């Protein structure tokens, strides 16, 4: 859980409610290069970062109709990086003017025995995938351009197959609750990527 | 004339026409005619050929003139070749003039077009130049740019956007001024003018009422490169103002938050702290806007002497380092869904770091603390230098030399101090001190291995150096004795006899001559000065009481009473020289 610097937030007690603001879009494989170039120009000036992650989604089926979802993610190309456990809540039903998808978000860094722990707790793995792509940042905004690979043999990350001929583009910000200016900044940034990729808020419920 | 040229070029080809010499009889010499021969491919009819030529000559000529057969008949003086010549010249000149006029018309049209489009084209080329230096984006119908350091890693919440506008107040009829630029930039109103951070150290503690009024001197604007357009200087100045504001905001935030023994005072645009007692460090943001009202006040020349340029430069460097840290790849999350943050901080949870480990990870020192440490060091260094210089100018014997090392750290410098006597540098070099000047203390390493730590009090250093100088004199006598062949009978760095010195301790030495007849005893103290006594053999002293104890006269050769030497009346430039003379006077020549 990332604590913001002391000077910016008054800590009232307990943990601070963090929200994730999200915009998503996609590009076809052949337009990837131009998108990467554009992002390198728009984003902060640093060496381009690539990542290769393996994510597993765990479900806990309780008495309620909707299961509890937790996402466990590990980095495959960086040794020594901790595992990352994430909980994403339901998207907030705000006014239509809000430009980004807002949902409650809890981020936890864990050690490597996370899967065993979750299994002991009663979670069952629902699905897993490998994500490979590029990572950019602009201030507090994070832009990920990655391709999702399906794992053919469960448990082995060597046999993968691309899910589609396109790359998923995600623009996300993790900020304390109540800061709506963040979504305006995100929209302004998305405007600049307009002809190459259209980033918009996609409600996951509507896709089901 | 054009026709002539064309005919000549065809003749050169030798395919369709050739030149033949003309028989000059019957033709006036003024005539300019050429015999045009039409080559007939059939070479057999040579004779008919010639006839054809003459016919060709007559008929080709009017054709060359462009006259039809009828016109040629109508011509009144057609047989007169001069008239024909005149007409031909007129015609050709008219043709040439026509072509020239057409060309001129086309040129004037393009020039007028150019004039009209000049403004439009220049704006675009200027915009292109602007884009090479600054980030621009189009929002609606406005062109906005970004002059903040956010893409370089700054987290300062200022938007830093400027607007690019077209300069349309131009009168096409009047002459366009030299420095006219079709593009103008509008910077945010709070970034106008120029700013700098003034860092100064003052000795006396001021009245509390004086706070808040900073002597700012109007620093001349940094000279921009001669070829750079005015918008570049404007934008660079605005960016500098923004950076100075960020530095000052960071410093004042830290001044308020960080607990220190003596609290820092933040008043308006000034931060005051006390690194040492009776010493005051003031960091102030001096922002002078360009309007005429403030310029009137700033014309009085304030003394810029107490402004420490080095610290201002270091402040800029420190904030840039802070920016770079935000952008370093250590902050990027792996796996990608993790939040931004330092890699090791993310590990602190899973690896169960304790409080000490976490606090060691977080950079404990802020900008203000760093700059205060640097200021302390600078102050201590300048004080040490002043102390050595004042001693060197005040005391001539022995001499004090300071060799400062070229390479220093922001928090540490070193100097080698040598105490020598003039003329005897090779012999008397036992006092060599290595001073390591830190942030709050000075560490002295003596040649004989002793390590002494001095505090920031200037009196301590001065007293220490004075005591070392007095010790040097006695050491010098010891070395001199070795050279002269005298024997050291006793030597003590800190004698316990005699009057107590307020600074350090007195040292003493006793040396005996090679023959054993004389002995010199020296006592030197930092405050009491030097006292030199000479011991004479008994037979040279006249006022000795006769006693019955001594039976033999050989005992009269022993050394007896001491007599003090009036050192100030001795000949000699310095102490060691005088000592050498004394020693040589007391060891008589064997010859």
Tab-separated table of C-alpha atoms in Angstrom, chain B residues 96-475:
chain	number	residue	atom	x	y	z
B	96	UNK	CA	13.346	40.627	-77.429
B	97	UNK	CA	11.593	43.450	-75.613
B	98	UNK	CA	8.372	41.490	-75.610
B	99	UNK	CA	10.033	38.563	-73.887
B	100	UNK	CA	11.671	40.782	-71.308
B	101	UNK	CA	8.439	42.556	-70.514
B	102	UNK	CA	6.631	39.273	-70.016
B	103	UNK	CA	9.305	38.109	-67.596
B	104	UNK	CA	9.247	41.328	-65.637
B	105	UNK	CA	5.516	41.133	-65.302
B	106	UNK	CA	5.760	37.652	-63.879
B	107	UNK	CA	8.430	38.719	-61.373
B	108	UNK	CA	6.473	41.690	-60.041
B	109	UNK	CA	3.438	39.491	-59.569
B	110	UNK	CA	5.422	36.972	-57.498
B	111	UNK	CA	7.044	39.709	-55.409
B	112	UNK	CA	3.710	41.219	-54.451
B	113	UNK	CA	2.423	37.774	-53.618
B	114	UNK	CA	5.481	37.210	-51.477
B	115	UNK	CA	4.896	40.385	-49.563
B	116	UNK	CA	1.407	39.362	-48.659
B	117	UNK	CA	2.313	35.820	-47.709
B	118	UNK	CA	5.434	36.869	-45.833
B	119	UNK	CA	3.667	37.212	-42.526
B	120	UNK	CA	1.858	33.939	-42.820
B	121	UNK	CA	4.934	31.962	-43.781
B	122	UNK	CA	7.138	33.498	-41.086
B	123	UNK	CA	4.718	32.626	-38.315
B	124	UNK	CA	4.863	28.993	-39.290
B	125	UNK	CA	8.621	28.918	-39.528
B	126	UNK	CA	8.900	30.627	-36.139
B	127	UNK	CA	6.460	28.105	-34.728
B	128	UNK	CA	8.657	25.343	-36.066
B	129	UNK	CA	11.659	26.876	-34.331
B	130	UNK	CA	9.685	27.150	-31.113
B	131	UNK	CA	8.710	23.501	-31.310
B	132	UNK	CA	12.347	22.501	-31.506
B	133	UNK	CA	12.915	23.896	-28.030
B	134	UNK	CA	9.618	23.616	-26.175
B	135	UNK	CA	6.742	21.166	-25.875
B	136	UNK	CA	3.622	22.500	-27.586
B	137	UNK	CA	0.131	21.147	-27.953
B	138	UNK	CA	-2.993	22.393	-29.627
B	139	UNK	CA	-6.078	22.762	-27.475
B	140	UNK	CA	-9.080	23.888	-29.459
B	141	UNK	CA	-7.833	26.858	-31.415
B	142	UNK	CA	-5.141	27.815	-28.924
B	143	UNK	CA	-1.555	26.677	-28.950
B	144	UNK	CA	-0.324	25.972	-25.427
B	145	UNK	CA	3.120	25.060	-24.272
B	146	UNK	CA	4.682	23.644	-21.147
B	147	UNK	CA	7.595	25.362	-19.448
B	148	UNK	CA	7.507	23.495	-16.146
B	149	UNK	CA	9.924	20.788	-15.055
B	150	UNK	CA	7.195	18.178	-14.734
B	151	UNK	CA	8.398	16.028	-17.578
B	152	UNK	CA	11.836	16.124	-15.932
B	153	UNK	CA	10.494	14.729	-12.674
B	154	UNK	CA	9.273	17.711	-10.687
B	155	UNK	CA	6.185	17.355	-8.493
B	156	UNK	CA	5.562	21.079	-8.048
B	157	UNK	CA	1.858	21.774	-8.572
B	158	UNK	CA	2.306	24.816	-10.813
B	159	UNK	CA	0.779	24.310	-14.261
B	160	UNK	CA	3.539	26.131	-16.125
B	161	UNK	CA	1.618	26.582	-19.367
B	162	UNK	CA	2.283	29.411	-21.763
B	163	UNK	CA	0.271	30.471	-24.771
B	164	UNK	CA	1.586	31.131	-28.257
B	165	UNK	CA	-0.100	34.057	-29.984
B	166	UNK	CA	0.205	35.550	-33.399
B	167	UNK	CA	1.634	39.028	-33.492
B	168	UNK	CA	-0.853	40.869	-35.671
B	169	UNK	CA	-0.175	44.477	-34.766
B	170	UNK	CA	1.795	45.164	-37.864
B	171	UNK	CA	1.232	47.884	-40.386
B	172	UNK	CA	2.080	46.731	-43.859
B	173	UNK	CA	2.490	50.224	-45.168
B	174	UNK	CA	5.114	51.242	-42.659
B	175	UNK	CA	8.528	49.716	-42.627
B	176	UNK	CA	8.710	46.456	-40.672
B	177	UNK	CA	11.016	46.905	-37.635
B	178	UNK	CA	14.212	44.915	-37.399
B	179	UNK	CA	13.314	42.800	-34.412
B	180	UNK	CA	9.803	42.083	-35.535
B	181	UNK	CA	8.690	38.593	-34.739
B	182	UNK	CA	5.338	37.277	-35.931
B	183	UNK	CA	5.110	35.020	-32.887
B	184	UNK	CA	4.684	36.065	-29.295
B	185	UNK	CA	4.428	34.077	-26.086
B	186	UNK	CA	2.254	34.890	-23.135
B	187	UNK	CA	3.663	33.556	-19.867
B	188	UNK	CA	1.652	33.234	-16.654
B	189	UNK	CA	1.586	36.484	-14.713
B	190	UNK	CA	3.261	35.078	-11.607
B	191	UNK	CA	6.305	33.972	-13.575
B	192	UNK	CA	7.109	37.346	-15.082
B	193	UNK	CA	10.388	39.063	-14.454
B	194	UNK	CA	13.463	37.345	-13.129
B	195	UNK	CA	14.291	35.634	-9.859
B	196	UNK	CA	17.197	34.142	-7.988
B	197	UNK	CA	17.815	32.631	-4.583
B	198	UNK	CA	20.038	34.698	-2.387
B	199	UNK	CA	22.048	32.779	0.185
B	200	UNK	CA	24.102	34.771	2.601
B	201	UNK	CA	25.846	34.330	5.934
B	202	UNK	CA	25.883	37.227	8.317
B	203	UNK	CA	27.782	37.415	11.553
B	204	UNK	CA	25.648	39.584	13.751
B	205	UNK	CA	22.245	38.510	14.927
B	206	UNK	CA	19.723	41.013	13.646
B	207	UNK	CA	16.756	42.515	15.414
B	208	UNK	CA	13.558	40.578	15.020
B	209	UNK	CA	12.002	43.673	13.507
B	210	UNK	CA	14.393	43.593	10.622
B	211	UNK	CA	13.153	40.303	9.308
B	212	UNK	CA	11.229	40.237	6.094
B	213	UNK	CA	13.101	43.005	4.365
B	214	UNK	CA	15.659	41.491	2.110
B	215	UNK	CA	18.278	43.478	0.304
B	216	UNK	CA	17.820	42.226	-3.152
B	217	UNK	CA	20.112	43.460	-5.787
B	218	UNK	CA	18.983	43.629	-9.340
B	219	UNK	CA	21.069	41.001	-10.914
B	220	UNK	CA	21.618	41.721	-14.577
B	221	UNK	CA	19.696	39.259	-16.704
B	222	UNK	CA	21.891	36.411	-17.868
B	223	UNK	CA	23.054	37.215	-21.360
B	224	UNK	CA	21.150	35.126	-23.811
B	225	UNK	CA	22.887	33.782	-26.866
B	226	UNK	CA	23.021	36.495	-29.520
B	227	UNK	CA	21.020	34.616	-32.108
B	228	UNK	CA	18.218	33.491	-29.843
B	229	UNK	CA	14.829	35.065	-30.435
B	230	UNK	CA	13.102	37.102	-27.758
B	231	UNK	CA	10.594	34.412	-26.934
B	232	UNK	CA	13.408	32.059	-25.987
B	233	UNK	CA	14.824	34.486	-23.419
B	234	UNK	CA	11.356	35.186	-22.107
B	235	UNK	CA	10.542	31.514	-21.669
B	236	UNK	CA	13.897	30.694	-20.124
B	237	UNK	CA	13.511	33.500	-17.599
B	238	UNK	CA	10.012	32.281	-16.703
B	239	UNK	CA	11.305	28.744	-16.275
B	240	UNK	CA	14.034	29.996	-13.976
B	241	UNK	CA	11.466	31.848	-11.871
B	242	UNK	CA	9.450	28.643	-11.601
B	243	UNK	CA	12.479	26.649	-10.494
B	244	UNK	CA	13.402	29.257	-7.877
B	245	UNK	CA	9.843	29.145	-6.563
B	246	UNK	CA	9.993	25.386	-6.324
B	247	UNK	CA	13.315	25.492	-4.477
B	248	UNK	CA	12.004	28.039	-2.030
B	249	UNK	CA	8.736	26.160	-1.498
B	250	UNK	CA	10.635	22.964	-0.747
B	251	UNK	CA	12.984	24.755	1.644
B	252	UNK	CA	10.220	26.517	3.523
B	253	UNK	CA	8.197	23.311	3.802
B	254	UNK	CA	11.190	21.548	5.308
B	255	UNK	CA	11.974	24.496	7.572
B	256	UNK	CA	8.522	24.287	9.084
B	257	UNK	CA	8.385	20.521	9.402
B	258	UNK	CA	11.838	19.427	10.441
B	259	UNK	CA	12.554	19.719	14.118
B	260	UNK	CA	15.972	21.098	14.886
B	261	UNK	CA	17.572	22.406	18.033
B	262	UNK	CA	17.277	25.999	16.998
B	263	UNK	CA	14.077	26.438	15.013
B	264	UNK	CA	14.252	28.037	11.596
B	265	UNK	CA	12.339	31.216	10.997
B	266	UNK	CA	10.332	31.568	7.819
B	267	UNK	CA	9.191	35.090	7.079
B	268	UNK	CA	7.681	36.092	3.759
B	269	UNK	CA	10.389	35.335	1.235
B	270	UNK	CA	13.176	34.583	3.656
B	271	UNK	CA	14.303	31.601	5.685
B	272	UNK	CA	16.649	32.294	8.559
B	273	UNK	CA	18.496	29.676	10.501
B	274	UNK	CA	21.417	29.636	12.886
B	275	UNK	CA	24.006	27.072	11.991
B	276	UNK	CA	26.440	28.300	14.647
B	277	UNK	CA	25.799	30.627	17.552
B	278	UNK	CA	26.166	34.270	16.551
B	279	UNK	CA	26.028	33.231	12.944
B	280	UNK	CA	22.990	33.650	10.742
B	281	UNK	CA	22.237	31.991	7.434
B	282	UNK	CA	19.502	33.584	5.377
B	283	UNK	CA	18.048	32.091	2.210
B	284	UNK	CA	15.690	34.347	0.357
B	285	UNK	CA	13.779	34.274	-2.895
B	286	UNK	CA	14.338	37.521	-4.741
B	287	UNK	CA	11.810	37.952	-7.489
B	288	UNK	CA	11.866	41.203	-9.384
B	289	UNK	CA	9.167	41.773	-11.926
B	290	UNK	CA	9.799	43.773	-15.019
B	291	UNK	CA	7.445	46.651	-14.432
B	292	UNK	CA	8.855	50.133	-14.157
B	293	UNK	CA	7.768	50.745	-10.557
B	294	UNK	CA	10.071	48.138	-9.105
B	295	UNK	CA	12.893	49.128	-11.367
B	296	UNK	CA	13.053	52.513	-9.731
B	297	UNK	CA	13.721	50.978	-6.341
B	298	UNK	CA	16.215	48.545	-7.631
B	299	UNK	CA	18.476	51.142	-9.153
B	300	UNK	CA	20.242	51.741	-5.849
B	301	UNK	CA	23.195	49.440	-5.913
B	302	UNK	CA	23.074	46.943	-3.107
B	303	UNK	CA	26.256	45.195	-2.216
B	304	UNK	CA	26.213	41.683	-3.592
B	305	UNK	CA	29.296	40.654	-1.652
B	306	UNK	CA	27.648	38.498	0.920
B	307	UNK	CA	25.752	36.410	-1.619
B	308	UNK	CA	27.204	32.936	-1.838
B	309	UNK	CA	26.957	31.954	-5.475
B	310	UNK	CA	28.253	28.486	-4.759
B	311	UNK	CA	25.358	27.674	-2.461
B	312	UNK	CA	22.812	29.017	-4.890
B	313	UNK	CA	24.282	26.854	-7.597
B	314	UNK	CA	24.243	23.872	-5.274
B	315	UNK	CA	20.585	24.472	-4.492
B	316	UNK	CA	19.778	24.269	-8.170
B	317	UNK	CA	21.802	21.079	-8.471
B	318	UNK	CA	20.120	19.505	-5.463
B	319	UNK	CA	16.613	20.149	-6.721
B	320	UNK	CA	17.530	18.730	-10.100
B	321	UNK	CA	18.878	15.614	-8.413
B	322	UNK	CA	15.623	15.340	-6.558
B	323	UNK	CA	13.794	15.547	-9.889
B	324	UNK	CA	15.961	12.855	-11.407
B	325	UNK	CA	15.225	10.547	-8.508
B	326	UNK	CA	11.534	10.612	-9.325
B	327	UNK	CA	12.312	9.527	-12.848
B	328	UNK	CA	14.863	6.863	-12.127
B	329	UNK	CA	13.993	3.375	-13.208
B	330	UNK	CA	14.180	2.243	-9.602
B	331	UNK	CA	10.792	3.843	-9.122
B	332	UNK	CA	9.087	1.935	-11.882
B	333	UNK	CA	6.872	-0.886	-10.685
B	334	UNK	CA	7.630	-4.498	-11.429
B	335	UNK	CA	5.140	-6.213	-11.693
B	336	UNK	CA	3.505	-3.504	-13.718
B	337	UNK	CA	0.318	-3.285	-11.728
B	338	UNK	CA	2.134	-2.207	-8.573
B	339	UNK	CA	2.155	1.463	-7.580
B	340	UNK	CA	5.131	3.743	-8.202
B	341	UNK	CA	7.727	3.892	-5.509
B	342	UNK	CA	11.252	2.958	-4.679
B	343	UNK	CA	11.996	-0.706	-5.226
B	344	UNK	CA	13.376	-1.272	-1.766
B	345	UNK	CA	10.396	0.294	-0.099
B	346	UNK	CA	8.176	-2.229	-1.816
B	347	UNK	CA	10.337	-4.990	-0.406
B	348	UNK	CA	10.099	-3.636	3.106
B	349	UNK	CA	6.687	-5.235	3.670
B	350	UNK	CA	7.398	-8.763	2.497
B	351	UNK	CA	10.841	-8.825	4.066
B	352	UNK	CA	9.652	-7.358	7.337
B	353	UNK	CA	12.065	-4.470	7.677
B	354	UNK	CA	12.165	-2.872	11.073
B	355	UNK	CA	11.991	0.829	11.772
B	356	UNK	CA	15.729	1.360	11.539
B	357	UNK	CA	15.997	-0.253	8.151
B	358	UNK	CA	13.089	1.725	6.772
B	359	UNK	CA	14.432	5.011	8.061
B	360	UNK	CA	17.787	4.221	6.526
B	361	UNK	CA	16.069	3.718	3.189
B	362	UNK	CA	14.257	7.000	3.210
B	363	UNK	CA	16.477	9.914	2.430
B	364	UNK	CA	16.734	11.494	5.815
B	365	UNK	CA	18.180	14.752	4.711
B	366	UNK	CA	16.113	17.295	2.972
B	367	UNK	CA	17.256	20.188	0.880
B	368	UNK	CA	17.431	22.572	3.788
B	369	UNK	CA	19.583	20.359	5.937
B	370	UNK	CA	21.986	19.743	3.129
B	371	UNK	CA	22.356	23.394	2.351
B	372	UNK	CA	22.839	24.264	6.005
B	373	UNK	CA	25.602	21.677	6.271
B	374	UNK	CA	27.273	23.086	3.216
B	375	UNK	CA	27.006	26.599	4.585
B	376	UNK	CA	28.539	25.492	7.864
B	377	UNK	CA	31.426	23.925	6.070
B	378	UNK	CA	32.029	26.968	3.922
B	379	UNK	CA	31.975	29.161	6.978
B	380	UNK	CA	34.375	26.945	8.905
B	381	UNK	CA	36.740	26.805	5.977
B	382	UNK	CA	36.798	30.545	5.517
B	383	UNK	CA	37.323	31.019	9.237
B	384	UNK	CA	40.282	28.639	9.233
B	385	UNK	CA	41.796	30.451	6.299
B	386	UNK	CA	41.293	33.793	8.010
B	387	UNK	CA	42.918	32.521	11.175
B	388	UNK	CA	46.017	31.284	9.385
B	389	UNK	CA	46.296	34.447	7.367
B	390	UNK	CA	45.956	36.720	10.378
B	391	UNK	CA	48.584	34.768	12.266
B	392	UNK	CA	50.880	34.801	9.298
B	393	UNK	CA	50.637	38.529	8.945
B	394	UNK	CA	50.958	39.190	12.648
B	395	UNK	CA	53.869	36.923	13.539
B	396	UNK	CA	56.996	36.919	11.445
B	397	UNK	CA	59.020	34.389	13.328
B	398	UNK	CA	58.319	31.525	12.921
B	399	UNK	CA	56.516	31.558	9.581
B	400	UNK	CA	53.253	29.766	9.029
B	401	UNK	CA	52.384	28.296	5.633
B	402	UNK	CA	49.076	26.805	4.554
B	403	UNK	CA	48.796	24.496	1.568
B	404	UNK	CA	45.146	23.960	0.661
B	405	UNK	CA	44.268	20.890	-1.315
B	406	UNK	CA	42.689	21.430	-4.719
B	407	UNK	CA	40.105	18.732	-4.508
B	408	UNK	CA	37.487	19.248	-1.859
B	409	UNK	CA	34.154	17.827	-0.959
B	410	UNK	CA	31.025	19.861	-0.205
B	411	UNK	CA	31.341	18.759	3.391
B	412	UNK	CA	35.091	18.381	3.819
B	413	UNK	CA	38.264	20.222	2.895
B	414	UNK	CA	41.829	19.702	3.947
B	415	UNK	CA	44.792	21.966	4.449
B	416	UNK	CA	48.387	21.289	5.419
B	417	UNK	CA	49.862	23.840	7.754
B	418	UNK	CA	53.632	24.097	8.076
B	419	UNK	CA	55.447	26.128	10.683
B	420	UNK	CA	58.980	26.949	9.606
B	421	UNK	CA	61.749	29.398	10.267
B	422	UNK	CA	63.020	31.438	7.404
B	423	UNK	CA	66.299	30.090	6.115
B	424	UNK	CA	66.100	26.872	8.088
B	425	UNK	CA	63.242	25.114	6.343
B	426	UNK	CA	65.201	21.952	5.710
B	427	UNK	CA	66.399	21.608	9.268
B	428	UNK	CA	63.400	22.610	11.294
B	429	UNK	CA	60.430	20.862	9.814
B	430	UNK	CA	59.031	19.028	12.751
B	431	UNK	CA	55.750	20.884	13.031
B	432	UNK	CA	53.519	19.811	10.174
B	433	UNK	CA	49.804	19.738	10.736
B	434	UNK	CA	47.128	18.247	8.525
B	435	UNK	CA	43.812	19.932	9.154
B	436	UNK	CA	40.635	18.215	7.984
B	437	UNK	CA	37.865	20.760	8.062
B	438	UNK	CA	34.499	19.094	8.391
B	439	UNK	CA	31.014	20.446	8.908
B	440	UNK	CA	31.262	21.286	12.564
B	441	UNK	CA	34.735	20.302	13.659
B	442	UNK	CA	38.320	20.541	12.592
B	443	UNK	CA	40.437	17.466	13.006
B	444	UNK	CA	44.147	18.064	13.329
B	445	UNK	CA	46.654	15.319	12.670
B	446	UNK	CA	50.116	16.100	13.926
B	447	UNK	CA	53.277	14.806	12.325
B	448	UNK	CA	54.079	12.846	15.416
B	449	UNK	CA	50.755	11.066	15.197
B	450	UNK	CA	48.594	12.938	17.659
B	451	UNK	CA	45.001	13.596	16.580
B	452	UNK	CA	43.262	16.599	18.070
B	453	UNK	CA	39.690	17.676	17.437
B	454	UNK	CA	38.936	21.357	17.516
B	455	UNK	CA	35.472	22.831	17.639
B	456	UNK	CA	34.169	25.654	15.529
B	457	UNK	CA	35.352	28.297	17.972
B	458	UNK	CA	37.938	30.371	16.236
B	459	UNK	CA	39.845	31.043	19.403
B	460	UNK	CA	40.626	27.357	19.769
B	461	UNK	CA	42.348	27.150	16.432
B	462	UNK	CA	44.296	30.305	17.037
B	463	UNK	CA	45.469	29.207	20.464
B	464	UNK	CA	46.448	25.852	19.119
B	465	UNK	CA	48.512	27.364	16.333
B	466	UNK	CA	50.232	29.737	18.735
B	467	UNK	CA	51.190	26.898	21.015
B	468	UNK	CA	52.513	24.953	18.047
B	469	UNK	CA	54.595	27.929	17.012
B	470	UNK	CA	56.228	28.170	20.393
B	471	UNK	CA	56.922	24.450	20.356
B	472	UNK	CA	58.476	24.887	16.966
B	473	UNK	CA	61.137	27.214	18.300
B	474	UNK	CA	62.291	24.642	20.814
B	475	UNK	CA	62.196	21.859	18.248
